[in-house]
Short mmCIF file of C-alpha atoms in Angstrom, two decimals:
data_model
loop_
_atom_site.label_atom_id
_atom_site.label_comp_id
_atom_site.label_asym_id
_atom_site.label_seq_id
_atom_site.Cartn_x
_atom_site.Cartn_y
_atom_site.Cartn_z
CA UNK A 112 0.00 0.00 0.00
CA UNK A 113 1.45 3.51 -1.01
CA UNK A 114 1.71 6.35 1.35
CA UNK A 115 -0.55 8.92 0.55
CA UNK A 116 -0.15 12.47 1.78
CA UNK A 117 -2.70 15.05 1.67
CA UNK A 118 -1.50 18.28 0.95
CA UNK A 119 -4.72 20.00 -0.10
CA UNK A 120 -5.67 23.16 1.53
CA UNK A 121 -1.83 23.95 2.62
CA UNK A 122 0.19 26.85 1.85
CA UNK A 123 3.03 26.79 -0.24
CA UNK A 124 5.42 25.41 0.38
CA UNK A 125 4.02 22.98 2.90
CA UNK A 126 2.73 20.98 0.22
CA UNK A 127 6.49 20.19 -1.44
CA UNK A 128 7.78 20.39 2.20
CA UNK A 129 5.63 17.47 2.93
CA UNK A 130 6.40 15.20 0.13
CA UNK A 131 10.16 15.65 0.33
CA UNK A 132 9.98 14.62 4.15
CA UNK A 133 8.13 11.61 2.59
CA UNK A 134 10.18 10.52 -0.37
CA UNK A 135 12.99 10.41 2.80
CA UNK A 136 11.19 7.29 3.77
CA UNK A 137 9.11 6.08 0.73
CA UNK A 138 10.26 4.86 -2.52
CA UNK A 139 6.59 5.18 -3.98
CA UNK A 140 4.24 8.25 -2.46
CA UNK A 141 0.73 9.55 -3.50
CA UNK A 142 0.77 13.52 -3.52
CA UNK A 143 -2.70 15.43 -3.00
CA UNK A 144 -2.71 18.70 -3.93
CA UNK A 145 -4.89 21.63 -4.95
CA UNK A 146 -2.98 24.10 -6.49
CA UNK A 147 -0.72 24.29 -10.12
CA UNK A 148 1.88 26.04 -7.89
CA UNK A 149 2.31 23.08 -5.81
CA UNK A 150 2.64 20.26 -8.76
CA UNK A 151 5.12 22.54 -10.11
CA UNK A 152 6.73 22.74 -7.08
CA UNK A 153 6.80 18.89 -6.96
CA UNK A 154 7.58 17.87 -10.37
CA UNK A 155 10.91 20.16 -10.05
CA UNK A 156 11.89 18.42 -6.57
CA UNK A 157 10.77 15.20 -9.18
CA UNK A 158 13.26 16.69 -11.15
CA UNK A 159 16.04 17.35 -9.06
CA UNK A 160 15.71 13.48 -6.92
CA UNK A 161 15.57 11.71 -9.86
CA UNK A 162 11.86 10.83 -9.29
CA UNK A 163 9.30 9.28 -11.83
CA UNK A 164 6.16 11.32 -11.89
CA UNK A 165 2.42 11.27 -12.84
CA UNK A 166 0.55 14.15 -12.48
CA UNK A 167 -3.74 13.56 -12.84
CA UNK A 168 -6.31 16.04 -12.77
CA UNK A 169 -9.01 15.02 -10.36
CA UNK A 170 -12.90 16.56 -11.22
CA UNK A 171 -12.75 18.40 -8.20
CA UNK A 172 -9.97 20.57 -9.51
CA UNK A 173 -7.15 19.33 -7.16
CA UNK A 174 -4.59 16.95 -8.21
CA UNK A 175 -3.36 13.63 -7.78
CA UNK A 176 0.60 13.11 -8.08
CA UNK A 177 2.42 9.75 -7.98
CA UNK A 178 5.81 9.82 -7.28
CA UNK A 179 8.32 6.95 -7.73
CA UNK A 180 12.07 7.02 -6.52
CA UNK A 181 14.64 4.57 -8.48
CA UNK A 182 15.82 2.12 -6.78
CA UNK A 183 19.68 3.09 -7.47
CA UNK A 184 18.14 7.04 -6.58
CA UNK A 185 19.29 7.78 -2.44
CA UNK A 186 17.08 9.92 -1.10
CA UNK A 187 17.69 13.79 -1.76
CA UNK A 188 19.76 15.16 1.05
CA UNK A 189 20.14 18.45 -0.06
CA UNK A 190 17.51 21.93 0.66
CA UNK A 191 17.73 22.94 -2.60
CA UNK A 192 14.62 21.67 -4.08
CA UNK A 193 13.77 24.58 -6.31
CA UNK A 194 10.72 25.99 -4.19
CA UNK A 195 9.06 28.54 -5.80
CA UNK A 196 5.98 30.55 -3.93
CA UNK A 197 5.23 32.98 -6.44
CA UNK A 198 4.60 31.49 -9.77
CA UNK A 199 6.10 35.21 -11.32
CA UNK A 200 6.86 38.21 -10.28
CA UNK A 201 5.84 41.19 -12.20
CA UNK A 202 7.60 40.88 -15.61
CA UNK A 203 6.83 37.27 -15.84
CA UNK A 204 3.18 37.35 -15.06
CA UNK A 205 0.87 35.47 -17.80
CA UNK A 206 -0.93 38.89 -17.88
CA UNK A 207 0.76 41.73 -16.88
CA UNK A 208 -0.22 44.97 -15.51
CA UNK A 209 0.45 48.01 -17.89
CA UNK A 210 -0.80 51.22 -16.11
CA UNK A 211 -0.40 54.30 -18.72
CA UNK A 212 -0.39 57.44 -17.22
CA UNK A 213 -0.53 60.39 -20.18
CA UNK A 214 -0.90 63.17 -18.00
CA UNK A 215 0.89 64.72 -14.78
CA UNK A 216 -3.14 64.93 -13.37
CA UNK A 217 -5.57 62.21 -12.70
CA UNK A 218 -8.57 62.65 -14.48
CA UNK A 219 -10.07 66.29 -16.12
CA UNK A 220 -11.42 69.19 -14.51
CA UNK A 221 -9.82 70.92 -11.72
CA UNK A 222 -5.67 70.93 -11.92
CA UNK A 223 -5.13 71.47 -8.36
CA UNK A 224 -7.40 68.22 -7.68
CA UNK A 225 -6.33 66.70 -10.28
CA UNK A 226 -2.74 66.61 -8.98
CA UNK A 227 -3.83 65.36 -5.56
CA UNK A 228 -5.14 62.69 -7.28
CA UNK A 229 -2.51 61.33 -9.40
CA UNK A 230 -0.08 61.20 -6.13
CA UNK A 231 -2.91 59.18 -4.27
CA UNK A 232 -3.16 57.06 -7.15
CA UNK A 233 0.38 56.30 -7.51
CA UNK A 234 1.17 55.93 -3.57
CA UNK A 235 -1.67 52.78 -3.53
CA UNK A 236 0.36 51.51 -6.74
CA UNK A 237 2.20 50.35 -4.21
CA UNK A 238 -0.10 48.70 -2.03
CA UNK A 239 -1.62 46.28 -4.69
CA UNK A 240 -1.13 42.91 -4.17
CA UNK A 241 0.25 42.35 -7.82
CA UNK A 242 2.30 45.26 -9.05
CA UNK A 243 2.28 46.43 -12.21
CA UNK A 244 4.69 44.90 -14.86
CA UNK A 245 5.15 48.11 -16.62
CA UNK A 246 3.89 51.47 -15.99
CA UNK A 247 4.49 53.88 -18.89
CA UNK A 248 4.65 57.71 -18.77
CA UNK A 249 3.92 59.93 -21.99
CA UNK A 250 2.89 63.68 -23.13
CA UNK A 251 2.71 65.62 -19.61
CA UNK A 252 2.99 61.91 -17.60
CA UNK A 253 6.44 62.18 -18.19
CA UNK A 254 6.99 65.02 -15.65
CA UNK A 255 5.91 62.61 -13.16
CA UNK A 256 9.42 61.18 -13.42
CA UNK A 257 11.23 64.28 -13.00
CA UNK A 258 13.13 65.30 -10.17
CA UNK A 259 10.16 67.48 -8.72
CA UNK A 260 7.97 65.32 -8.98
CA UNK A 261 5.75 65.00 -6.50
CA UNK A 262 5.41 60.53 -7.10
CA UNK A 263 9.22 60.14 -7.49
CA UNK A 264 9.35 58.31 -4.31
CA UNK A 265 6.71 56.20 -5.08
CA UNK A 266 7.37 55.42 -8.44
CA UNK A 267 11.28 54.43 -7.17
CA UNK A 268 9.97 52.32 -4.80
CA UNK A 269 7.54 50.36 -7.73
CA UNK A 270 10.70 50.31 -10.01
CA UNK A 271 12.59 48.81 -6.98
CA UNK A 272 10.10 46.08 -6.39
CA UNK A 273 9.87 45.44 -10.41
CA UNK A 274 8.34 47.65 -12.20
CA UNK A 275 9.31 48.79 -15.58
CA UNK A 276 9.17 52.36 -15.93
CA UNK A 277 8.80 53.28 -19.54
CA UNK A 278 9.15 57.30 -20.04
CA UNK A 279 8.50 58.69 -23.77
CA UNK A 280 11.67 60.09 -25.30
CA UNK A 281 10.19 62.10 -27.42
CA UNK A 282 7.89 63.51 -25.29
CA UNK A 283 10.78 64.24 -22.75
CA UNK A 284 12.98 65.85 -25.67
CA UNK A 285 9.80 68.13 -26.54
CA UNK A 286 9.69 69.44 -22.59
CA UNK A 287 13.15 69.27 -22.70
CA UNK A 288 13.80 68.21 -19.11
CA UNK A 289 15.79 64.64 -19.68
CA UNK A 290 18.17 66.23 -16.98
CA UNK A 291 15.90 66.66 -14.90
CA UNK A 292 14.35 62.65 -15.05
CA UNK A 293 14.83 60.67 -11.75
CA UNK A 294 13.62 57.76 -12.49
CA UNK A 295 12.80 55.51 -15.26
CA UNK A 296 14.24 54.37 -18.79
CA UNK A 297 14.06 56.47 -21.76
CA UNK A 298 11.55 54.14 -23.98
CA UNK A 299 10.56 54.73 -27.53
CA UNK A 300 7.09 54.55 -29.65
CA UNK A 301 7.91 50.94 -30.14
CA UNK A 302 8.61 49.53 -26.77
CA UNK A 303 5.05 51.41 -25.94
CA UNK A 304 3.25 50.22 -28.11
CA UNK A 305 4.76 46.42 -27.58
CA UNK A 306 4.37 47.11 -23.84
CA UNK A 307 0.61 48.02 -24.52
CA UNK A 308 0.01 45.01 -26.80
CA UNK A 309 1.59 42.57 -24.59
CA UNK A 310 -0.51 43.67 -21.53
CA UNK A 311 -2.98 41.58 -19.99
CA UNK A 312 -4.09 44.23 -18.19
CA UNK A 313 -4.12 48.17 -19.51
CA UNK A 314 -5.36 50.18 -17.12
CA UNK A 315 -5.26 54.39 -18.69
CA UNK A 316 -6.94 56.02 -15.86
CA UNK B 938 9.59 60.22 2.50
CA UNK B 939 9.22 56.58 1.88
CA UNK B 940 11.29 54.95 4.80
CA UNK B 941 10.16 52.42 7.08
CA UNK B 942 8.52 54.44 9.36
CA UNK B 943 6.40 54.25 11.93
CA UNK B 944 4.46 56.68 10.84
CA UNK B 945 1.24 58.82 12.12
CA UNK B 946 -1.18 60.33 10.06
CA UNK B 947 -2.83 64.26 10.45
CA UNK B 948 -6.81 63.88 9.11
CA UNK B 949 -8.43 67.42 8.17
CA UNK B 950 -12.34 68.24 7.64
CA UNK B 951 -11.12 68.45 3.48
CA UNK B 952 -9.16 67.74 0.83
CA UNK B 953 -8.44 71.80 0.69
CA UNK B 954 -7.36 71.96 4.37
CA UNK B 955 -5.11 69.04 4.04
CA UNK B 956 -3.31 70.51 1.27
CA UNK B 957 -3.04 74.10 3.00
CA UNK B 958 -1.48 72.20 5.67
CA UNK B 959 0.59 70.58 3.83
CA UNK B 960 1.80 74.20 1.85
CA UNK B 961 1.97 75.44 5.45
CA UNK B 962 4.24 73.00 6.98
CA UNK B 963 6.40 72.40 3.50
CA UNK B 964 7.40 76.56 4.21
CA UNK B 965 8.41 75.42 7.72
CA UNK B 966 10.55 72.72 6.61
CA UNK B 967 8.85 69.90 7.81
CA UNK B 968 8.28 67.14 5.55
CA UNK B 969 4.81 65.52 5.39
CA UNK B 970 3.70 63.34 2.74
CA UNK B 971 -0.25 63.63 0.96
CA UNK B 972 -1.36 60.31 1.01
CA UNK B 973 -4.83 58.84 0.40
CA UNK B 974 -7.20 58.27 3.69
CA UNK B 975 -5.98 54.62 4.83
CA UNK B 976 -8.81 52.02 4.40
CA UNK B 977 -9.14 51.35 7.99
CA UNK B 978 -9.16 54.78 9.37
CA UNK B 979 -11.98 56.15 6.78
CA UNK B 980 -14.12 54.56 3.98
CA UNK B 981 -14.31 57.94 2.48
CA UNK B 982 -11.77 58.78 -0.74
CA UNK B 983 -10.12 61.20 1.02
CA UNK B 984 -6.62 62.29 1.80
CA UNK B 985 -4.51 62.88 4.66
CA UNK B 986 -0.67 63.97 5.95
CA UNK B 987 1.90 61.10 6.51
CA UNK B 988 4.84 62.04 8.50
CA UNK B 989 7.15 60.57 11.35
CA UNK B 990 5.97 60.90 15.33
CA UNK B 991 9.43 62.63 15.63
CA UNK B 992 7.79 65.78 14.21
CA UNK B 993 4.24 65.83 15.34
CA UNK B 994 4.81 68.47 17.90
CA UNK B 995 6.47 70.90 15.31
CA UNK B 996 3.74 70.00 13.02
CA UNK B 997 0.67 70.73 15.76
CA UNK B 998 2.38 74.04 17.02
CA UNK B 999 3.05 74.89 12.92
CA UNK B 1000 -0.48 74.46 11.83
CA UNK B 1001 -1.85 75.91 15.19
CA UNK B 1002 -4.63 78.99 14.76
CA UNK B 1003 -4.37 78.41 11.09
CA UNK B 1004 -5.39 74.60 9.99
CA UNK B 1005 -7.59 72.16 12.82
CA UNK B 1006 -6.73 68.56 12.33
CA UNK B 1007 -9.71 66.38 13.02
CA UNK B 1008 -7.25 63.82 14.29
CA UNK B 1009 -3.95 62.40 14.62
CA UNK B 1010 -3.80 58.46 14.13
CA UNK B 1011 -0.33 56.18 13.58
CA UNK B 1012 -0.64 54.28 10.46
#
């Protein structure tokens, strides 16, 4: 009779946790899981300890695994099993976030509000769960990159978790202030436009 | 204006007071930072004045007979 271990319902990376402790002691193990980052998880400790594997889909969504060690495999002594919590991080996300922001002000109307509101927009960038991939700056956006800017310290702290800050070059040649940039990468019509076609997500607010 | 913190945040009656305060205590030299209302302090979209404890009491004698703060909460 196999071991089975059920690792539904348990937090990465309990799941692959669980099944190395196992493979210590089995040679053949059953593997329940719920999740695709948890099979992934397994098949690359499968991988790495020389494991056969079957992967089925049950119809409740979760997943049955079968593991089998070789018999001339020892069991994996090592920690480095290739864990990996986050499936991506921003720039490898199956559909990224592309925020475009074309003006220095959030919306139309009133300047003075309109300000307010594109620094309270960019500070909760930066509380989202999933950050944006990409954010890209053009016509009067591209002052929000500037040394004055009122966002600089927010939009540092997005490119320092990730984000790809995409500022218009020609729009910063036409205001003339690319000494005064503080953050970002001088980007071009065609890395916009790519950037905006390879979103999953473009949010122009 | 984007270290750790703690921080502790000024609430005003408006979006116009906050940002007179915020003019105000910018000509004193003290640094505050206009952020949006936290979610658990206020439902309302609203905006308020982040800034370290450190300077509360130059920032309540700054704003003093000209701004009222509603209320001082740490983030």
């Amino acid at each position: 009779m196999e071991k089975t271990v059920d690792a539904r319902g348990l937090a990465c990376p309990e799941p692959v946790i669980l099944t190395k402790k196992a493979l210590e002691q089995e040679r053949g193990l059953v593997v329940l899981v719920d999740n695709d980052t948890a099979v992934e998880n397994i098949r690359r400790l499968a991988s790495k300890t020389g494991c056969a594997i079957a992967v089925t889909g049950e119809a409740d969504g979760s997943f049955r695994i079968r593991l089998t060690r070789s018999a001339a495999t020892p069991p994996h002594e090592g920690t480095d099993i290739g864990i990996s919590c986050k499936t991506a991080g921003p720039k490898q996300t199956a559909s990224p976030l592309v925020i475009v922001l074309s003006s220095d002000r959030l919306g139309r109307g009133n300047e003075e509000l309109g300000e307010v509101l594109m620094r309270s927009f960019v500070h909760t960038l930066l509380t989202l769960e999933e950050r944006p991939a990409r954010i890209i700056l053009y016509n009067t956006g591209v002052r929000l990159a500037t040394r004055e800017s009122p966002v600089l310290d927010d939009l540092r702290q997005l490119v320092e978790a990730g984000t790809e800050l995409l500022v218009c070059g020609t729009c910063v040649n036409y205001f003339e202030i690319k000494g005064e940039l503080g953050a970002g990468k001088i980007s071009n019509m065609y890395d916009i436009v790519g950037a905006m076609a390879g979103a999953g997500r473009l949010i122009i607010p | 204006m984007n270290g750790g913190g703690p921080w502790e945040v000024a609430l005003f009656v408006s979006v116009n007071h906050a940002l007179r305060a915020e003019k105000i205590l910018k000509g004193e030299g003290i640094d505050t930072k206009l952020i949006p209302v936290p979610r658990q302090i206020s439902t309302e979209c609203g905006v308020c004045l982040r800034f370290p404890p450190s300077v509360r009491s130059r920032l309540e004698a700054a704003l003093a007979g000209k701004i009222g703060i509603v209320a001082i909460c740490p983030l």
